[in-house]
Every structure is written in structure tokens, then in C-alpha cells.
């Protein structure tokens, strides 16, 4: 009897105190919802890291060793995370798995599902962000992916799709610019090769027409020849002077020496004329033309060589743009529902409701005291 009176007095107090009555009613409703109405959610979790291939350049140096490969940078990881949570990813998931139908199924409780009046792409994306989280771990440079769905297979499929499409997108984005650079450099190298071939053909044609392999070599040869003839001329002049000292001017020896000296002088003058005559065909003119052609060939060769080196370097950099997702933890196939955490949520709701009700009750009491 005493217990019944106490319980009766408790309910009477609740009836007389509307604030506590509403609090108890709210807790009861939440207990019913979280205890039996809320639909189970399955979570698939995975951990990945984005890496670039380790490719060395032909000319190894310290800088290339530092930047040859390894884990992708922080910016790449953040780009991958943002793409996984983007509207474009939602569109692909809708095309692949019809996630709109899954999240708006009538089997899901009204508060948890995507409601019929919120089926626009924007609302679907907002709902998607509530069920999918991709967190970037600054310390370990990892992405932690958690996907919630209302059955285990869908959660697993969405998680696997996020990883596959994320890797594909990063490769396409990195390769697009690299491919354009390679195409541009290939066209430039082709033009440089044609220029080099034209310059080389002009040099060979000049050599064939002039009969000279090297104008500089020919000038050097002529100069050596002139120097030899001048030395011979000096010797013959000395012999002539010596012969005149004891022979007559009509003696055979003197005549022979005079004849040889005249022939040498004529040959020396002719060779000097060939070196610098104003009419075409002078060796100095040919040498100038040859040097210009040779410089053109050298410049074209160096340009072509630099273009090839740049093309090779760009191709290596294009290969470095490839991204590979290394899976630290494969997407899990949930064996049981992990969400919602019913007991945890109910305890939190009770505590928060109790504190708020207590504060509100105190405020009401203070107001009443001031009125009295």
C-alpha cells in the first residue's frame, strides 16, 4: 500500500509539473525510437594511401633522388578526399548503384531515410555526406573512409567504388596536363629534327659544290704551302746571289736560278690571290660561308639534342603523375550493424534532457520567487 501511494504521489507530481512531464515523455519517445524503430546501419571502413611510382631520371642527381617517388603529397590526398565527397561522385554512385532508391527505401524509418520531398541532387549530396566520411590523417598521411548503408553489401560496394573511382580520377587529372606537354614537345622535336636535317643537307651540298670537306683545313693547307714556297724562295735567292758573285749573268746556273725564283714568285702570288680574290671562289669567302653553315648545323644539333632531353624528361614526369592507391585496410564487409549506437544515444539523451529540464525548472522557480 505504501509503495502504491508513493508511486501515485510520483505520478501526481509529474502531472502537476508540466516541465518534468514533458521531459519524461520525450525520453520515453526517444527510448521507443532508438530502442526499436531506428533502422540498423552497416558501416564499411577502409584505410588507403596515395602513392606515386619511383622512376629515376637518366641523369641522377640528389634532387631527383629526393623527388623520385613515394607517397603523394598532402595536396593530392586532399584532392582525392574532396573528389570522393563531391557531387560528381554522387552522380556516378547513382548511376552505378541507384543510391537514391537505397537511401529512400520505405523499409527505412522516416527519420533516417532520404524522404520523398528531398530527392533533388543537392539534397541527395547532403544526405550522402551524412552517411559517408573521408578523414585525412595529417600525421600518417592516410585517408580513413567510412561508409554507412542500410545493408552490408551496399556499404561494401560503395566503399570499394569510392577507392576505384578516386584512383582513376587522380590519374586522369595528372595525366591530362602531362600528355599535353608531351604532345607539344613531340611536335617541337619533330620540327627541330627537320631543321637539323635541312642544315646538314645544306652543308653537305656546299661541300660537294665547292669540292672542300673543310674550308678552314684548305686555307691552312694553302698557308702551309705558301710558307714552304717562301722558304724555298729564300734559299734560291741566296744561291742566286752566291752564283752571281763568281759567274756571269748569262751562265746556265744563274739563268736556272732566276727562272726558278720567278716561277716560285708567280705561284706564291697565285696562291695568295686564291685566298683573298674579290671575284667568287676565294677561299676566305668559302670559309666564311662554310663557317655559317657549320654554325647552323651545330645550333640545330644542340637544339635537337635539348629537345630530345626535354621530351624524355617530360615523359618521365608524366609517368610520375600516375597515382596508385595502396590499400592499408580493404573495405570491410560488415557482419553486424554498428549504427545507431542505441544505448549510447539513449544515455546521452537522458542526461542532456535531465540537465536542460533541471535548468528550466530552476528558471521557473526563480521567476515565481520574484513574482511573490
XYZ file of C-alpha atoms in Angstrom:
372
model
C 0.000 0.000 0.000
C 2.818 2.333 0.923
C 4.595 1.643 -2.409
C 1.379 2.299 -4.350
C 0.934 5.573 -2.512
C 4.497 6.553 -3.317
C 4.071 5.718 -6.985
C 0.756 7.548 -7.042
C 2.370 10.574 -5.443
C 5.208 10.419 -8.045
C 2.794 10.454 -10.976
C 0.724 13.158 -9.320
C 3.851 15.290 -9.015
C 4.579 14.703 -12.684
C 1.065 15.729 -13.604
C 1.386 18.873 -11.529
C 4.805 19.698 -13.020
C 4.404 20.076 -16.766
C 8.157 20.549 -17.419
C 9.166 17.225 -15.923
C 6.191 15.539 -17.522
C 7.318 16.694 -20.971
C 10.882 15.595 -20.229
C 9.786 12.110 -19.190
C 7.528 11.867 -22.220
C 10.383 12.955 -24.520
C 12.746 10.376 -23.031
C 10.102 7.681 -23.436
C 9.565 8.582 -27.079
C 13.309 8.572 -27.727
C 13.642 5.228 -25.971
C 10.970 3.746 -28.213
C 12.587 5.241 -31.349
C 16.205 4.314 -30.632
C 15.248 1.049 -28.980
C 13.173 -0.431 -31.759
C 12.139 1.961 -34.523
C 15.512 3.291 -35.764
C 16.773 1.242 -38.705
C 20.105 -0.566 -38.408
C 23.022 0.869 -40.376
C 26.052 -1.106 -41.527
C 29.463 0.571 -41.771
C 32.243 -0.439 -44.159
C 35.644 1.001 -43.229
C 38.882 1.185 -45.210
C 42.252 2.934 -44.987
C 44.232 3.970 -48.081
C 47.306 5.964 -49.064
C 48.017 7.578 -52.443
C 51.438 6.849 -53.911
C 53.454 7.791 -56.998
C 55.777 5.380 -58.861
C 59.515 5.626 -58.176
C 61.103 6.411 -61.553
C 64.648 7.725 -61.839
C 65.770 10.198 -64.489
C 68.654 9.285 -66.872
C 70.934 11.836 -65.161
C 70.670 11.004 -61.500
C 71.294 13.770 -59.042
C 70.450 14.438 -55.438
C 67.292 16.345 -56.299
C 65.952 13.515 -58.490
C 66.611 11.055 -55.709
C 64.614 13.228 -53.344
C 61.669 13.600 -55.711
C 61.798 10.225 -57.473
C 58.626 8.846 -55.918
C 56.967 7.698 -52.738
C 53.828 8.860 -51.040
C 51.818 11.547 -52.777
C 51.769 14.997 -51.272
C 49.238 16.399 -48.858
C 47.537 18.334 -51.650
C 46.959 15.153 -53.675
C 45.460 13.413 -50.654
C 43.111 16.333 -50.020
C 42.123 16.433 -53.691
C 41.309 12.731 -53.547
C 39.259 13.226 -50.383
C 37.290 16.136 -51.858
C 36.574 14.186 -55.038
C 35.280 11.213 -53.065
C 32.831 13.540 -51.315
C 31.912 15.546 -54.418
C 28.647 15.823 -56.340
C 30.314 14.112 -59.325
C 30.966 11.060 -57.177
C 27.321 11.061 -56.073
C 26.250 11.091 -59.735
C 28.471 8.109 -60.504
C 27.195 6.223 -57.463
C 23.621 6.939 -58.509
C 24.352 5.595 -61.992
C 26.175 2.528 -60.678
C 24.127 1.571 -57.610
C 20.963 3.753 -57.592
C 21.824 5.013 -54.114
C 18.794 7.336 -54.188
C 16.481 4.328 -54.183
C 18.521 2.622 -51.478
C 18.540 5.587 -49.092
C 14.859 6.405 -49.693
C 13.552 2.865 -49.262
C 10.275 2.571 -47.333
C 11.897 -0.126 -45.194
C 13.983 2.576 -43.524
C 12.430 4.569 -40.691
C 11.107 8.000 -41.581
C 13.785 9.969 -39.715
C 16.719 8.010 -41.150
C 15.774 7.727 -44.792
C 16.022 10.209 -47.649
C 12.487 11.488 -47.773
C 10.460 11.843 -50.950
C 10.443 15.650 -50.785
C 14.280 15.705 -50.725
C 15.229 13.740 -53.798
C 16.986 16.552 -55.683
C 20.682 16.100 -56.436
C 21.629 18.724 -53.856
C 19.602 17.014 -51.124
C 20.975 13.626 -52.130
C 24.501 15.030 -51.830
C 23.781 16.460 -48.364
C 22.355 13.128 -47.274
C 25.379 11.332 -48.779
C 27.724 13.461 -46.648
C 25.857 12.287 -43.548
C 26.431 8.642 -44.429
C 29.979 8.824 -45.853
C 33.066 10.262 -44.173
C 36.601 10.523 -45.598
C 39.049 11.801 -42.992
C 42.639 12.786 -43.719
C 45.177 11.764 -41.077
C 47.787 14.542 -41.060
C 50.318 12.520 -39.075
C 50.325 9.274 -41.076
C 49.169 10.815 -44.411
C 46.310 8.330 -44.719
C 42.685 8.550 -45.762
C 40.195 6.795 -43.489
C 36.955 6.008 -45.327
C 33.736 5.071 -43.521
C 30.556 4.324 -45.466
C 27.177 3.729 -43.806
C 24.340 1.994 -45.610
C 21.237 0.051 -44.631
C 22.626 -3.304 -45.733
C 26.148 -4.714 -45.568
C 26.650 -5.310 -49.312
C 25.704 -1.771 -50.319
C 28.110 -0.303 -47.755
C 30.905 -2.549 -49.060
C 30.131 -1.772 -52.728
C 30.075 1.986 -52.184
C 33.364 1.907 -50.264
C 35.078 -0.146 -52.983
C 33.692 2.131 -55.706
C 34.998 5.239 -53.956
C 38.543 3.840 -53.931
C 38.458 2.680 -57.561
C 36.976 5.885 -58.974
C 39.188 8.078 -56.794
C 42.346 6.458 -58.158
C 41.030 6.709 -61.721
C 40.190 10.400 -61.326
C 43.600 11.293 -59.882
C 45.364 9.547 -62.777
C 43.198 11.265 -65.383
C 43.721 14.665 -63.801
C 47.506 14.252 -63.551
C 47.914 12.726 -66.992
C 45.852 15.351 -68.817
C 48.404 18.146 -68.415
C 51.383 15.821 -68.768
C 50.014 14.404 -72.031
C 49.503 17.881 -73.458
C 53.104 18.757 -72.605
C 54.402 15.567 -74.218
C 52.371 16.178 -77.399
C 53.662 19.764 -77.607
C 57.289 18.685 -77.121
C 56.959 15.876 -79.660
C 55.838 18.411 -82.272
C 58.724 20.715 -81.344
C 61.271 17.884 -81.525
C 59.933 16.870 -84.923
C 60.428 20.418 -86.206
C 63.927 20.611 -84.695
C 64.863 17.322 -86.353
C 63.704 18.595 -89.753
C 65.684 21.815 -89.230
C 68.793 19.836 -88.331
C 68.418 17.603 -91.388
C 67.980 20.665 -93.641
C 71.057 22.368 -92.191
C 73.142 19.219 -92.558
C 71.946 18.751 -96.145
C 72.922 22.369 -96.958
C 76.405 21.833 -95.534
C 76.922 18.623 -97.491
C 75.662 20.286 -100.691
C 78.099 23.171 -100.167
C 80.970 20.735 -99.663
C 80.073 18.890 -102.846
C 79.797 22.077 -104.926
C 82.977 23.677 -103.589
C 84.947 20.436 -103.544
C 86.023 21.159 -99.994
C 85.474 18.973 -96.997
C 86.596 21.789 -94.733
C 87.371 25.337 -95.924
C 89.400 26.029 -92.801
C 91.528 22.977 -93.487
C 92.005 24.031 -97.074
C 93.114 27.542 -96.020
C 95.546 26.031 -93.561
C 96.920 23.753 -96.266
C 97.376 26.660 -98.677
C 99.034 28.711 -95.963
C 101.438 25.868 -95.242
C 102.174 25.553 -98.963
C 102.885 29.280 -99.303
C 105.149 29.190 -96.268
C 107.097 26.291 -97.797
C 107.433 28.090 -101.117
C 108.623 31.262 -99.411
C 111.280 29.251 -97.576
C 112.333 27.702 -100.894
C 112.325 31.178 -102.484
C 114.655 32.483 -99.805
C 117.038 29.564 -100.360
C 117.085 30.063 -104.137
C 117.608 33.814 -103.762
C 120.635 33.163 -101.570
C 122.032 30.668 -104.098
C 121.484 33.202 -106.912
C 123.406 35.893 -105.079
C 126.210 33.487 -104.410
C 126.315 32.382 -108.074
C 126.420 35.962 -109.366
C 129.459 36.649 -107.253
C 131.668 34.399 -109.376
C 129.566 33.722 -112.533
C 128.274 35.909 -115.331
C 124.611 36.804 -115.551
C 124.182 34.548 -118.617
C 125.642 31.489 -117.131
C 123.313 28.432 -117.111
C 123.321 28.214 -113.324
C 122.280 31.836 -112.862
C 119.597 31.570 -115.545
C 118.217 28.410 -113.932
C 118.083 30.006 -110.527
C 116.423 33.148 -111.879
C 113.834 31.014 -113.705
C 113.017 29.002 -110.556
C 112.715 32.182 -108.491
C 110.272 33.735 -110.992
C 108.172 30.561 -111.046
C 108.054 30.449 -107.240
C 107.050 34.113 -107.018
C 104.248 33.590 -109.569
C 102.977 30.525 -107.688
C 103.050 32.367 -104.358
C 101.148 35.307 -105.838
C 98.573 32.975 -107.386
C 98.010 31.125 -104.134
C 97.628 34.407 -102.240
C 95.172 35.621 -104.875
C 93.100 32.471 -104.451
C 92.926 33.113 -100.724
C 91.508 36.636 -100.988
C 90.427 37.471 -104.535
C 87.311 39.640 -104.847
C 85.646 37.559 -107.575
C 83.722 34.479 -106.408
C 85.512 31.348 -105.349
C 88.024 32.874 -102.922
C 88.934 30.555 -100.070
C 88.234 33.223 -97.442
C 84.714 33.669 -98.833
C 84.215 29.928 -98.956
C 85.486 29.648 -95.392
C 83.004 32.279 -94.209
C 80.118 30.519 -95.927
C 81.297 27.182 -94.568
C 81.517 28.548 -91.008
C 77.984 29.931 -91.197
C 76.644 26.621 -92.436
C 78.634 24.732 -89.810
C 77.325 27.040 -87.052
C 73.785 26.500 -88.317
C 74.279 22.727 -88.202
C 75.792 22.927 -84.712
C 72.938 25.085 -83.432
C 70.341 22.778 -84.970
C 72.110 19.734 -83.484
C 72.204 21.263 -79.996
C 68.567 22.385 -80.234
C 67.509 18.926 -81.357
C 69.527 17.315 -78.565
C 67.990 19.649 -75.958
C 64.515 18.931 -77.334
C 65.059 15.186 -77.043
C 66.292 15.570 -73.461
C 63.287 17.740 -72.565
C 60.921 15.244 -74.180
C 62.456 12.350 -72.269
C 62.279 14.273 -69.000
C 58.643 15.205 -69.631
C 57.750 11.589 -70.381
C 59.324 10.547 -67.085
C 57.436 13.302 -65.282
C 54.242 12.125 -66.985
C 54.877 8.648 -65.627
C 55.407 10.144 -62.189
C 51.965 11.716 -62.399
C 50.437 8.250 -62.227
C 48.864 7.685 -58.842
C 48.366 4.346 -57.205
C 46.057 3.759 -54.278
C 47.737 1.470 -51.781
C 45.141 -0.128 -49.539
C 46.199 -0.377 -45.913
C 42.835 -1.839 -44.931
C 40.492 -3.268 -47.549
C 36.834 -2.206 -47.418
C 35.234 -4.371 -44.784
C 32.042 -6.350 -45.332
C 30.067 -5.672 -42.134
C 28.885 -8.741 -40.245
C 26.501 -6.829 -37.981
C 25.027 -3.354 -37.637
C 27.238 -0.899 -35.790
C 24.881 2.086 -36.034
C 22.936 3.570 -34.482
C 24.592 3.151 -31.066
C 21.261 2.811 -29.315
C 22.329 2.607 -25.675
C 24.902 5.348 -26.042
C 22.459 7.707 -27.725
C 19.732 6.961 -25.172
C 22.070 7.675 -22.241
C 23.198 10.936 -23.823
C 19.591 11.965 -24.492
C 18.603 11.212 -20.895
C 21.498 13.178 -19.437
C 21.009 16.179 -21.720
C 17.228 16.173 -21.180
C 17.666 15.936 -17.408
C 20.141 18.831 -17.315
C 18.022 21.045 -19.572
C 14.862 20.267 -17.599
C 16.637 20.993 -14.333
C 17.888 24.338 -15.624
C 14.444 25.229 -16.957
C 12.826 24.227 -13.642
C 15.251 26.443 -11.719
C 14.482 29.381 -14.011
C 10.734 28.896 -13.443
C 11.257 28.780 -9.686
C 13.348 31.964 -9.782
C 10.648 33.767 -11.793
C 7.948 32.638 -9.336
C 10.008 33.788 -6.365
C 10.407 37.236 -7.905
C 6.653 37.447 -8.571
C 5.878 36.535 -4.944
